[in-house]
Short mmCIF file of C-alpha atoms in Angstrom, two decimals:
data_model
loop_
_atom_site.label_atom_id
_atom_site.label_comp_id
_atom_site.label_asym_id
_atom_site.label_seq_id
_atom_site.Cartn_x
_atom_site.Cartn_y
_atom_site.Cartn_z
CA MET A 1 -88.67 75.23 -42.41
CA LYS A 2 -91.02 72.26 -41.96
CA LYS A 3 -92.18 72.55 -45.54
CA LYS A 4 -88.58 72.58 -46.74
CA SER A 5 -87.76 69.41 -44.75
CA GLU A 6 -90.78 67.65 -46.21
CA THR A 7 -89.68 68.68 -49.66
CA VAL A 8 -86.21 67.23 -49.05
CA PHE A 9 -87.73 63.99 -47.69
CA GLN A 10 -90.07 63.68 -50.68
CA SER A 11 -87.14 64.12 -53.05
CA TRP A 12 -85.08 61.46 -51.13
CA PHE A 13 -88.11 59.14 -51.04
CA LYS A 14 -88.85 59.44 -54.72
CA ASN A 15 -85.32 59.31 -56.11
CA ASN A 16 -83.79 56.72 -53.76
CA PRO A 17 -82.15 53.83 -55.72
CA ASP A 18 -83.47 51.39 -53.11
CA ALA A 19 -87.09 50.45 -52.60
CA VAL A 20 -88.58 52.76 -49.94
CA PHE A 21 -92.06 52.60 -48.48
CA THR A 22 -93.97 53.57 -45.38
CA MET A 23 -96.31 51.34 -43.41
CA ASP A 24 -98.49 51.43 -40.37
CA ASN A 25 -97.93 49.42 -37.20
CA GLN A 26 -99.83 46.52 -38.74
CA GLY A 27 -97.34 46.33 -41.59
CA LEU A 28 -99.80 47.66 -44.22
CA LEU A 29 -98.09 49.71 -46.91
CA ILE A 30 -99.09 53.38 -47.05
CA GLU A 31 -96.87 54.68 -49.82
CA ALA A 32 -93.99 53.30 -51.97
CA ASN A 33 -91.55 54.86 -54.39
CA ASP A 34 -91.00 53.86 -58.02
CA GLN A 35 -87.98 51.67 -57.18
CA ALA A 36 -90.24 49.58 -54.91
CA VAL A 37 -92.65 49.08 -57.86
CA ARG A 38 -89.74 47.90 -60.01
CA GLN A 39 -88.20 45.70 -57.25
CA PHE A 40 -91.43 43.87 -56.53
CA ASN A 41 -92.75 44.07 -60.12
CA ILE A 42 -96.16 45.28 -58.98
CA SER A 43 -98.17 48.47 -59.47
CA GLN A 44 -98.34 51.31 -56.99
CA LYS A 45 -102.06 50.64 -56.42
CA GLN A 46 -101.45 46.97 -55.76
CA LEU A 47 -98.60 47.73 -53.36
CA THR A 48 -100.78 49.92 -51.17
CA GLN A 49 -103.18 47.02 -50.81
CA LEU A 50 -100.49 44.68 -49.42
CA SER A 51 -98.52 44.33 -46.18
CA VAL A 52 -94.80 43.65 -45.70
CA PHE A 53 -95.76 40.08 -44.78
CA ASP A 54 -97.04 39.69 -48.36
CA LEU A 55 -93.72 40.88 -49.76
CA PHE A 56 -91.02 39.25 -47.53
CA ILE A 57 -90.24 35.97 -45.78
CA TRP A 58 -89.73 37.11 -42.20
CA PRO A 59 -87.87 35.41 -39.34
CA GLU A 60 -89.98 34.00 -36.53
CA ILE A 61 -89.24 36.91 -34.24
CA VAL A 62 -91.36 39.15 -36.50
CA ALA A 63 -94.97 37.80 -36.38
CA ASP A 64 -97.79 38.69 -38.81
CA PRO A 65 -100.45 40.59 -36.78
CA LYS A 66 -103.19 39.15 -39.03
CA LYS A 67 -102.23 35.75 -37.67
CA THR A 68 -101.64 36.82 -34.07
CA GLY A 69 -104.67 39.12 -33.88
CA GLU A 70 -102.64 42.00 -32.43
CA LYS A 71 -104.02 45.43 -33.28
CA ASN A 72 -101.13 47.52 -32.06
CA HIS A 73 -98.29 45.47 -33.44
CA LEU A 74 -94.94 47.24 -33.25
CA PHE A 75 -92.12 46.29 -35.58
CA LEU A 76 -88.65 46.02 -34.20
CA GLU A 77 -86.31 48.62 -35.52
CA GLY A 78 -83.16 47.33 -37.11
CA ILE A 79 -81.53 45.86 -40.18
CA TYR A 80 -82.60 42.44 -41.47
CA GLN A 81 -81.27 40.21 -44.20
CA ILE A 82 -84.31 38.34 -45.45
CA ARG A 83 -85.76 37.11 -48.72
CA LYS A 84 -88.63 38.32 -50.88
CA LYS A 85 -91.41 35.97 -51.75
CA ASP A 86 -89.60 35.17 -54.99
CA ASN A 87 -86.64 34.04 -52.79
CA GLN A 88 -84.39 36.94 -53.84
CA PRO A 89 -82.19 38.17 -50.95
CA VAL A 90 -82.71 41.70 -49.67
CA GLU A 91 -81.51 43.80 -46.78
CA ILE A 92 -84.19 45.95 -45.13
CA ASN A 93 -83.76 48.77 -42.63
CA ILE A 94 -86.80 49.58 -40.48
CA SER A 95 -87.11 52.74 -38.37
CA HIS A 96 -89.91 54.77 -36.75
CA VAL A 97 -90.52 58.28 -38.20
CA VAL A 98 -93.19 61.01 -38.05
CA TYR A 99 -94.41 61.71 -41.55
CA GLU A 100 -97.15 64.22 -42.33
CA GLY A 101 -98.08 64.26 -38.66
CA GLN A 102 -98.41 60.51 -38.35
CA ASN A 103 -96.23 57.85 -36.63
CA VAL A 104 -95.28 55.47 -39.40
CA MET A 105 -92.64 52.81 -40.08
CA LEU A 106 -90.12 53.75 -42.75
CA CYS A 107 -88.75 50.67 -44.55
CA LEU A 108 -85.83 50.74 -46.97
CA SER A 109 -85.35 47.52 -49.01
CA ARG A 110 -82.10 46.94 -50.88
CA ASP A 111 -81.58 44.10 -53.38
CA ILE A 112 -78.41 42.27 -52.31
CA THR A 113 -78.57 39.54 -54.91
CA GLU A 114 -75.34 40.68 -56.59
CA ARG A 115 -73.61 41.29 -53.30
CA LYS A 116 -74.70 37.85 -52.14
CA ARG A 117 -73.46 36.33 -55.39
CA GLN A 118 -70.10 38.06 -55.01
CA ALA A 119 -69.83 36.92 -51.38
CA GLU A 120 -70.67 33.35 -52.29
CA GLU A 121 -68.17 33.46 -55.13
CA ALA A 122 -65.51 34.78 -52.77
CA LEU A 123 -66.45 32.05 -50.30
CA ARG A 124 -66.13 29.39 -52.98
CA GLU A 125 -62.74 30.76 -54.01
CA SER A 126 -61.67 30.87 -50.38
CA GLU A 127 -62.85 27.31 -49.82
CA GLU A 128 -61.01 26.21 -52.94
CA ARG A 129 -57.81 27.81 -51.72
CA TYR A 130 -58.16 26.20 -48.31
CA ARG A 131 -59.03 22.88 -49.92
CA LEU A 132 -55.82 23.06 -52.00
CA ILE A 133 -53.89 23.77 -48.81
CA ALA A 134 -55.64 20.87 -47.08
CA GLU A 135 -55.04 18.55 -50.03
CA TYR A 136 -51.30 19.23 -50.31
CA THR A 137 -50.16 20.02 -46.77
CA ALA A 138 -48.19 17.37 -44.86
CA ASP A 139 -50.41 17.89 -41.84
CA VAL A 140 -53.73 16.08 -41.73
CA ILE A 141 -56.76 18.40 -41.68
CA ALA A 142 -60.11 16.96 -40.64
CA MET A 143 -63.57 18.40 -40.06
CA LEU A 144 -66.23 16.84 -37.85
CA ASP A 145 -69.81 17.65 -36.88
CA LEU A 146 -70.79 18.22 -33.26
CA ASN A 147 -71.41 14.49 -32.89
CA ARG A 148 -67.75 13.93 -33.83
CA ASN A 149 -68.53 12.30 -37.18
CA PHE A 150 -66.01 13.07 -39.91
CA THR A 151 -67.23 15.34 -42.70
CA TYR A 152 -63.80 15.79 -44.31
CA VAL A 153 -60.29 14.28 -43.99
CA SER A 154 -57.36 15.49 -46.11
CA PRO A 155 -55.52 12.95 -48.31
CA SER A 156 -52.29 13.37 -46.33
CA VAL A 157 -53.75 10.99 -43.74
CA GLU A 158 -52.72 8.08 -46.00
CA LYS A 159 -49.06 9.06 -45.74
CA LEU A 160 -49.43 9.50 -41.99
CA ARG A 161 -51.34 6.34 -41.04
CA GLY A 162 -51.57 4.24 -44.21
CA TYR A 163 -55.36 4.60 -44.35
CA THR A 164 -57.01 6.58 -47.16
CA ALA A 165 -59.21 9.56 -46.39
CA GLU A 166 -62.31 7.49 -47.15
CA GLU A 167 -61.13 4.65 -44.86
CA THR A 168 -60.38 7.12 -42.08
CA MET A 169 -63.80 8.78 -42.32
CA ALA A 170 -65.43 5.36 -41.86
CA GLN A 171 -63.40 4.60 -38.70
CA SER A 172 -64.63 5.07 -35.18
CA TRP A 173 -62.30 6.86 -32.76
CA ASP A 174 -61.31 3.69 -30.92
CA LYS A 175 -59.85 2.46 -34.22
CA ILE A 176 -57.81 5.62 -34.55
CA PHE A 177 -56.51 6.28 -31.03
CA THR A 178 -54.87 3.98 -28.50
CA PRO A 179 -56.93 3.52 -25.30
CA ALA A 180 -54.95 6.03 -23.25
CA SER A 181 -55.09 8.64 -26.03
CA LEU A 182 -58.78 7.99 -26.65
CA ASP A 183 -59.51 8.74 -22.99
CA ARG A 184 -57.59 11.99 -23.22
CA ILE A 185 -59.28 13.28 -26.37
CA ASN A 186 -62.72 12.24 -25.07
CA GLN A 187 -62.14 14.05 -21.78
CA LEU A 188 -60.93 17.15 -23.58
CA ILE A 189 -63.87 17.41 -25.95
CA ALA A 190 -66.43 16.30 -23.34
CA GLY A 191 -65.24 19.03 -21.01
CA GLN A 192 -65.61 21.64 -23.73
CA MET A 193 -68.97 20.31 -24.90
CA THR A 194 -70.47 20.90 -21.45
CA ALA A 195 -69.60 24.62 -21.55
CA THR A 196 -72.40 26.60 -23.18
CA VAL A 197 -73.03 30.22 -24.05
CA ASN A 198 -76.68 31.22 -24.44
CA GLY A 199 -77.57 27.54 -24.75
CA GLU A 200 -75.07 26.95 -27.58
CA VAL A 201 -72.02 24.67 -27.38
CA ASN A 202 -68.80 26.61 -26.89
CA LEU A 203 -65.84 25.02 -28.68
CA SER A 204 -63.20 27.61 -27.98
CA PHE A 205 -60.36 25.17 -27.36
CA VAL A 206 -57.21 25.43 -29.51
CA GLU A 207 -54.48 24.00 -27.29
CA PRO A 208 -52.41 21.20 -28.88
CA ILE A 209 -52.52 17.75 -27.36
CA GLN A 210 -50.12 14.84 -27.95
CA LEU A 211 -51.80 11.52 -28.73
CA GLU A 212 -50.88 8.07 -30.03
CA GLU A 213 -52.62 6.77 -33.17
CA TYR A 214 -52.82 3.37 -34.87
CA CYS A 215 -51.36 2.83 -38.35
CA LYS A 216 -52.57 0.42 -40.99
CA ASP A 217 -49.42 -1.75 -40.64
CA GLY A 218 -50.16 -2.30 -36.92
CA SER A 219 -47.60 0.17 -35.62
CA THR A 220 -48.38 3.33 -33.71
CA ILE A 221 -47.22 6.90 -34.17
CA TRP A 222 -47.24 9.96 -31.96
CA VAL A 223 -49.10 13.01 -33.25
CA GLU A 224 -49.82 16.52 -32.06
CA ILE A 225 -53.43 17.60 -32.65
CA VAL A 226 -54.80 21.14 -32.53
CA VAL A 227 -58.58 21.23 -32.06
CA SER A 228 -60.74 24.30 -32.73
CA ALA A 229 -64.38 25.14 -33.45
CA ILE A 230 -66.09 25.87 -36.77
CA ARG A 231 -68.56 28.74 -36.30
CA ASP A 232 -71.34 30.31 -38.37
CA SER A 233 -71.88 34.01 -38.96
CA ALA A 234 -73.56 34.28 -35.58
CA LEU A 235 -70.46 32.74 -33.94
CA ARG A 236 -72.39 29.62 -33.06
CA PRO A 237 -70.29 26.42 -33.24
CA THR A 238 -71.32 24.16 -36.05
CA GLY A 239 -68.49 21.65 -36.04
CA ILE A 240 -64.88 20.82 -35.18
CA VAL A 241 -61.70 21.18 -37.22
CA THR A 242 -58.49 19.35 -36.30
CA VAL A 243 -54.93 19.68 -37.58
CA THR A 244 -52.76 16.63 -36.95
CA ARG A 245 -48.97 16.62 -37.24
CA ASP A 246 -46.63 13.63 -37.04
CA ILE A 247 -44.27 14.12 -34.08
CA THR A 248 -42.92 10.56 -33.93
CA LYS A 249 -39.37 11.65 -34.79
CA ARG A 250 -39.63 14.57 -32.41
CA LYS A 251 -40.93 12.21 -29.72
CA GLN A 252 -38.10 9.78 -30.43
CA ALA A 253 -35.61 12.63 -30.30
CA GLN A 254 -37.12 13.77 -26.99
CA GLU A 255 -36.94 10.23 -25.64
CA GLU A 256 -33.33 9.94 -26.81
CA MET A 257 -32.60 13.29 -25.24
CA GLN A 258 -34.25 12.12 -22.03
CA LYS A 259 -32.19 8.92 -22.11
CA THR A 260 -29.07 10.98 -22.73
CA HIS A 261 -30.06 13.28 -19.90
CA GLU A 262 -30.59 10.32 -17.58
CA GLU A 263 -27.28 8.82 -18.68
CA LEU A 264 -25.52 12.12 -18.03
CA LYS A 265 -27.17 12.26 -14.61
CA ARG A 266 -26.00 8.71 -13.93
CA ILE A 267 -22.47 9.55 -15.06
CA LEU A 268 -22.55 12.70 -12.95
CA ARG A 269 -23.69 10.76 -9.88
CA PHE A 270 -20.97 8.17 -10.51
CA THR A 271 -18.35 10.90 -10.97
CA GLU A 272 -19.46 12.61 -7.77
CA ALA A 273 -19.31 9.28 -5.90
CA LEU A 274 -15.89 8.56 -7.41
CA LEU A 275 -14.54 11.96 -6.44
CA SER A 276 -16.01 11.56 -2.96
CA ALA A 277 -14.33 8.14 -2.58
CA ILE A 278 -10.90 9.32 -3.76
CA PRO A 279 -8.76 9.96 -0.66
CA THR A 280 -6.70 12.57 -2.52
CA PRO A 281 -7.94 16.19 -2.39
CA VAL A 282 -9.36 17.15 -5.82
CA PHE A 283 -10.62 20.56 -7.04
CA TYR A 284 -11.75 22.08 -10.33
CA LYS A 285 -11.95 25.65 -11.66
CA ASP A 286 -13.34 27.51 -14.66
CA LYS A 287 -11.12 29.21 -17.23
CA LYS A 288 -11.16 32.44 -15.19
CA GLY A 289 -9.72 30.66 -12.18
CA ARG A 290 -12.94 30.57 -10.15
CA TYR A 291 -13.58 27.37 -8.20
CA LEU A 292 -16.36 25.14 -9.52
CA GLY A 293 -16.17 22.64 -6.66
CA CYS A 294 -14.11 20.03 -4.83
CA ASN A 295 -14.35 16.52 -3.40
CA ARG A 296 -14.81 15.39 0.19
CA ALA A 297 -11.08 14.82 0.79
CA PHE A 298 -10.37 18.45 -0.19
CA SER A 299 -13.07 19.70 2.21
CA GLU A 300 -11.77 17.55 5.07
CA PHE A 301 -8.17 18.66 4.48
CA MET A 302 -8.77 22.39 3.86
CA GLY A 303 -11.83 22.87 6.09
CA VAL A 304 -14.15 24.31 3.39
CA THR A 305 -17.10 22.73 1.54
CA SER A 306 -17.66 22.64 -2.21
CA ASP A 307 -20.46 25.22 -1.92
CA GLN A 308 -18.26 27.53 0.14
CA ILE A 309 -15.50 27.72 -2.49
CA LYS A 310 -17.77 27.75 -5.57
CA GLY A 311 -17.38 30.96 -7.59
CA LYS A 312 -14.43 32.22 -5.52
CA THR A 313 -10.82 32.86 -6.54
CA VAL A 314 -7.64 31.75 -4.79
CA TYR A 315 -7.17 35.27 -3.40
CA GLU A 316 -10.54 35.03 -1.62
CA LEU A 317 -9.69 31.73 0.07
CA TRP A 318 -5.98 31.27 0.72
CA PRO A 319 -3.03 33.27 2.14
CA GLU A 320 -1.72 35.86 -0.34
CA GLU A 321 1.74 34.33 -0.63
CA HIS A 322 0.13 31.00 -1.58
CA ALA A 323 -2.59 32.51 -3.81
CA LYS A 324 -0.07 34.41 -5.91
CA GLU A 325 1.81 31.20 -6.75
CA TYR A 326 -1.45 29.33 -7.45
CA GLN A 327 -2.59 32.08 -9.85
CA ILE A 328 0.71 32.16 -11.74
CA ARG A 329 0.71 28.38 -12.14
CA ASP A 330 -2.94 28.33 -13.27
CA MET A 331 -2.39 31.01 -15.92
CA ASP A 332 0.71 29.20 -17.20
CA LEU A 333 -1.34 26.00 -17.52
CA MET A 334 -4.15 27.79 -19.41
CA LYS A 335 -1.63 29.27 -21.86
CA LYS A 336 0.24 26.00 -22.28
CA PRO A 337 -2.24 23.18 -21.62
CA GLU A 338 0.11 20.40 -20.62
CA ARG A 339 -0.01 18.37 -17.43
CA GLN A 340 1.56 20.36 -14.62
CA ILE A 341 3.32 18.74 -11.63
CA TYR A 342 5.14 20.80 -9.05
CA GLU A 343 5.93 20.92 -5.35
CA PHE A 344 4.54 23.74 -3.22
CA LYS A 345 2.62 24.12 0.03
CA VAL A 346 -0.88 24.65 1.46
CA LYS A 347 -2.25 25.79 4.78
CA ASP A 348 -4.63 23.15 6.15
CA LYS A 349 -7.81 23.62 8.21
CA ASN A 350 -5.73 23.87 11.40
CA GLY A 351 -3.55 26.64 9.97
CA ILE A 352 -0.56 24.31 9.60
CA GLU A 353 1.55 24.82 6.48
CA ARG A 354 2.13 21.50 4.77
CA PRO A 355 4.33 20.57 1.82
CA VAL A 356 2.38 19.07 -1.10
CA ILE A 357 2.83 17.92 -4.69
CA TYR A 358 0.32 19.45 -7.13
CA SER A 359 -0.88 17.67 -10.27
CA LYS A 360 -3.03 19.76 -12.65
CA ASP A 361 -4.42 19.57 -16.16
CA VAL A 362 -7.08 21.30 -18.27
CA PHE A 363 -10.47 20.02 -19.42
CA TYR A 364 -12.22 20.99 -22.67
CA ASP A 365 -15.73 21.95 -23.83
CA GLU A 366 -17.68 20.34 -26.70
CA ASN A 367 -15.73 22.50 -29.21
CA ASP A 368 -12.33 21.42 -27.82
CA ASN A 369 -11.74 24.81 -26.22
CA VAL A 370 -10.10 24.95 -22.80
CA GLU A 371 -12.96 25.15 -20.32
CA GLY A 372 -11.08 25.05 -17.02
CA ILE A 373 -8.64 23.25 -14.72
CA VAL A 374 -8.88 20.10 -12.65
CA GLY A 375 -6.22 19.44 -10.06
CA SER A 376 -5.23 17.47 -7.01
CA PHE A 377 -2.49 17.56 -4.42
CA MET A 378 -0.80 15.02 -2.18
CA ASP A 379 0.39 15.81 1.33
CA ILE A 380 4.10 14.90 1.50
CA THR A 381 4.70 15.90 5.11
CA ASP A 382 5.48 12.31 6.11
CA ARG A 383 7.73 11.88 3.10
CA LYS A 384 9.61 15.05 4.01
CA LEU A 385 10.05 13.79 7.57
CA ALA A 386 11.24 10.46 6.20
CA GLU A 387 13.70 12.22 3.90
CA GLU A 388 15.01 14.22 6.82
CA ALA A 389 15.34 11.05 8.90
CA ILE A 390 17.20 9.38 6.02
CA HIS A 391 19.46 12.41 5.71
CA GLN A 392 20.26 12.31 9.40
CA ALA A 393 20.81 8.57 9.22
CA ASN A 394 23.15 9.07 6.28
CA SER A 395 25.03 11.72 8.24
CA ARG A 396 25.35 9.37 11.21
CA MET A 397 26.45 6.57 8.92
CA GLU A 398 29.06 8.81 7.32
CA GLN A 399 30.31 9.72 10.79
CA GLN A 400 30.44 6.05 11.74
CA ILE A 401 32.24 5.26 8.53
CA GLU A 402 34.73 8.02 9.22
CA LYS A 403 35.14 6.71 12.76
CA ARG A 404 35.51 3.15 11.57
CA THR A 405 37.96 4.29 8.94
CA ALA A 406 39.99 5.99 11.65
CA GLU A 407 39.78 2.84 13.75
CA LEU A 408 40.93 0.74 10.85
CA LYS A 409 43.73 3.21 10.22
CA ARG A 410 44.70 2.98 13.86
CA ALA A 411 44.49 -0.81 13.80
CA ASN A 412 46.71 -0.78 10.76
CA GLU A 413 49.18 1.42 12.58
CA GLN A 414 49.01 -0.99 15.53
CA LEU A 415 49.70 -3.94 13.27
CA SER A 416 52.57 -2.01 11.77
CA ALA A 417 53.95 -1.29 15.25
CA LEU A 418 53.56 -4.96 16.23
CA TYR A 419 55.34 -5.93 13.06
CA LYS A 420 58.19 -3.65 14.03
CA VAL A 421 58.19 -5.14 17.53
CA GLY A 422 58.43 -8.56 16.01
CA GLN A 423 61.28 -7.46 13.83
CA ALA A 424 63.02 -5.97 16.84
CA ILE A 425 62.64 -9.18 18.84
CA SER A 426 63.98 -11.30 16.04
CA SER A 427 66.88 -8.99 15.17
CA PRO A 428 70.42 -9.70 16.44
CA LEU A 429 70.59 -6.35 18.25
CA HIS A 430 71.59 -5.92 21.90
CA LEU A 431 68.73 -6.97 24.27
CA LYS A 432 68.52 -3.50 25.88
CA LYS A 433 68.04 -1.76 22.50
CA ALA A 434 65.56 -4.37 21.40
CA LEU A 435 63.46 -3.90 24.55
CA ASP A 436 63.63 -0.09 24.20
CA LEU A 437 62.38 -0.43 20.62
CA ILE A 438 59.53 -2.69 21.71
CA VAL A 439 58.47 -0.24 24.42
CA ARG A 440 58.62 2.76 22.07
CA ASN A 441 56.43 1.09 19.41
CA THR A 442 53.98 -0.12 22.03
CA VAL A 443 53.69 3.39 23.51
CA LYS A 444 52.99 4.88 20.07
CA LEU A 445 50.55 2.09 19.32
CA LEU A 446 48.61 2.90 22.50
CA ASN A 447 48.82 6.67 21.89
CA SER A 448 50.73 7.23 25.16
CA ASP A 449 53.98 8.99 26.00
CA THR A 450 55.81 6.62 28.41
CA GLY A 451 56.31 2.92 28.92
CA VAL A 452 58.68 0.33 30.49
CA ILE A 453 59.46 -3.38 30.47
CA LEU A 454 60.47 -4.79 33.87
CA LEU A 455 62.12 -8.24 34.07
CA ILE A 456 62.79 -10.49 37.10
CA ASP A 457 66.50 -10.44 37.99
CA ASN A 458 68.61 -13.48 38.73
CA THR A 459 67.54 -13.55 42.35
CA GLY A 460 63.96 -14.04 41.27
CA GLU A 461 62.70 -11.48 43.80
CA VAL A 462 63.31 -8.07 42.23
CA LEU A 463 62.04 -6.44 39.01
CA THR A 464 64.30 -3.97 37.17
CA ILE A 465 63.68 -1.81 34.08
CA GLN A 466 65.26 -3.44 31.02
CA GLY A 467 63.47 -1.42 28.33
CA ALA A 468 62.02 2.10 28.57
CA TYR A 469 60.61 5.02 26.61
CA GLY A 470 59.78 8.51 27.87
CA LEU A 471 61.34 8.05 31.36
CA SER A 472 64.43 9.64 32.80
CA GLU A 473 67.59 7.64 33.43
CA LYS A 474 67.10 8.28 37.12
CA VAL A 475 63.80 6.38 37.12
CA ILE A 476 65.23 3.63 34.91
CA LYS A 477 68.23 2.99 37.14
CA GLY A 478 66.50 3.67 40.45
CA THR A 479 63.51 1.40 40.01
CA ARG A 480 63.79 -1.90 41.82
CA ASP A 481 60.36 -3.33 42.59
CA ARG A 482 60.14 -6.27 44.86
CA ILE A 483 57.75 -8.99 43.78
CA GLY A 484 54.44 -8.59 45.57
CA GLU A 485 54.93 -4.93 46.60
CA SER A 486 54.80 -2.50 43.64
CA ILE A 487 52.33 -2.48 40.71
CA ALA A 488 54.64 -4.65 38.62
CA GLY A 489 55.48 -6.81 41.68
CA ARG A 490 51.79 -7.50 42.32
CA VAL A 491 51.19 -8.37 38.61
CA VAL A 492 54.10 -10.88 38.69
CA ARG A 493 52.81 -12.34 41.95
CA THR A 494 49.14 -12.66 40.79
CA GLY A 495 49.60 -13.10 37.05
CA GLN A 496 46.68 -10.60 36.53
CA PRO A 497 46.86 -7.15 34.84
CA ILE A 498 46.41 -4.10 37.08
CA ILE A 499 45.18 -0.59 36.24
CA ALA A 500 45.99 2.00 38.90
CA ASN A 501 44.22 5.36 38.42
CA ASP A 502 45.58 7.44 41.34
CA LEU A 503 49.30 6.77 41.84
CA PRO A 504 50.10 9.90 43.89
CA ASN A 505 47.55 9.04 46.56
CA ASP A 506 47.79 5.24 46.62
CA GLY A 507 50.63 4.23 48.99
CA ARG A 508 50.52 0.65 47.83
CA PHE A 509 52.12 1.61 44.57
CA TYR A 510 54.61 4.20 45.79
CA ASN A 511 57.89 4.34 43.77
CA PRO A 512 60.48 6.76 45.20
CA ALA A 513 62.43 6.77 41.92
CA ALA A 514 59.42 8.07 39.98
CA GLU A 515 58.30 10.58 42.55
CA ASN A 516 59.13 13.63 40.42
CA GLU A 517 58.00 12.21 37.04
CA GLY A 518 54.38 13.40 37.46
CA LEU A 519 52.93 9.93 36.91
CA LEU A 520 49.20 9.80 37.57
CA ALA A 521 48.13 6.32 36.47
CA CYS A 522 49.58 3.11 35.20
CA ALA A 523 48.48 -0.04 33.37
CA SER A 524 50.62 -3.16 33.95
CA VAL A 525 50.31 -6.55 32.18
CA PRO A 526 52.40 -9.72 32.79
CA LEU A 527 54.99 -10.91 30.23
CA ILE A 528 54.96 -14.69 29.88
CA ALA A 529 57.59 -16.86 28.18
CA GLY A 530 57.59 -20.64 28.14
CA GLY A 531 54.59 -20.66 30.45
CA LYS A 532 56.42 -18.62 33.11
CA ILE A 533 56.04 -14.98 34.08
CA ILE A 534 59.30 -13.20 33.30
CA GLY A 535 58.23 -9.61 33.94
CA THR A 536 55.67 -6.89 33.10
CA LEU A 537 54.90 -4.27 30.46
CA ASP A 538 53.83 -1.01 32.14
CA ILE A 539 52.29 2.03 30.38
CA PRO A 540 52.19 4.98 32.83
CA VAL A 541 50.16 8.14 32.18
CA SER A 542 51.81 11.40 33.16
CA TYR A 543 50.24 14.71 34.03
CA THR A 544 51.71 16.23 30.87
CA HIS A 545 50.07 13.57 28.72
CA LEU A 546 46.71 14.09 30.46
CA ARG A 547 46.82 17.83 29.76
CA ALA A 548 47.60 17.18 26.11
CA HIS A 549 44.90 14.59 25.45
CA GLU A 550 42.33 15.25 28.21
CA THR A 551 41.82 11.56 28.88
CA VAL A 552 42.85 9.02 31.55
CA LEU A 553 43.62 5.44 30.71
#
């Protein structure tokens, strides 16, 4: 089995397309295959007289024992990319093996010249592609060393700042950035430069930063810069790459947006103050009928705050009989968006139902679609009370007018009766008939039922009835009142009218002739002719008349 393995190894060793050789721990070659002879262009005998330090340029970590004096030097196992003495690149793989009973180092050397050439060609092509991108992109691409000196700036910088790439590379940073921006970029890079990994600078920052740069015409622009590290194959930072983009228009748009936002906030604050100052209750709802808010007057009147009604419907806040009407009116307004004014009622914070006049309209969104409703109402309780007072006043006035009309009608009737009396006095009729006519018209004028005219007889001491209406002949013929004794006699004596309200029980005015006439009261006035009293006009009130009219003179 061992012999078979050695046979396999010898075959692999001899026929391997790469250079293979064994060496001791001092690096002296023991044996090499034919490919090693061809790779190093040296004979087998010569190879076995050399060490690996004669064939390759080694990194410092692998020291030549002839120089260090070490007798038991031990090579590090691993894969190395190094160069031969003729500067051709190779990749060697070193491992420890036991060969023919001895501990030896097995070294496999592979020529990577073509692979290196292909990699460098691919790198050049890649760099060319990236250079084309850098040359024609609108963004400015720049590369700097670790001391922040420019090593490359893309031509697009001239369009950005007015400076050519060559002019930009010659500028110091204080000529590129404004003071505030220079402080920011310095702090950013300085902070990253102090962070190290295994003693190497760590430039792992890629976050964009907004800075202000100078232009050739003296103006400034705002840019956004992304900073990242350039690293070698061992991931060690070797420089800095930046990508700069002009954001002046974006910045201006943001500033305009901020101004607009501030203006909207100012308008909103003004609107809120205006709504708060308006003494009329105001509310507003979305297109689904949910409250969005209200002003202070609404809160004070209804007893709810803007936050308390926000998001709620009329059915969640007000009595059902009111909410139903509110909802119907709101839906009608949304379907037909025209200003809506109507009279209805609300229940205030004290639970009192008050009549109000609603005024509502819709408001629109930025696309002119109906967005919701804004409304207000005015308490018309005082107006309703005033209307009722006016109505009652009108009713009273109408009654007074009716009464006055009746009074005027009555006055007209009285004038008509007086006219007839005048006609009777001036007519050539018999005196008795004329006096009867005068009494009758006077009685009707005064809305009574009886009346008499008594005149002084020739003796000058007795009054007799000369004209009468509503009295029996017995009373007319039997009445003879002495001056100073009866009602009429006292009027003639004093010249003053007398009203007697209780004839049956007042003995001073007793008249035997009228005892059975049922007279209750009497008004008597003197009749004067030529400056002398000639008699009286008496208007008695009977019991029958009192029953009919329920009044006493």
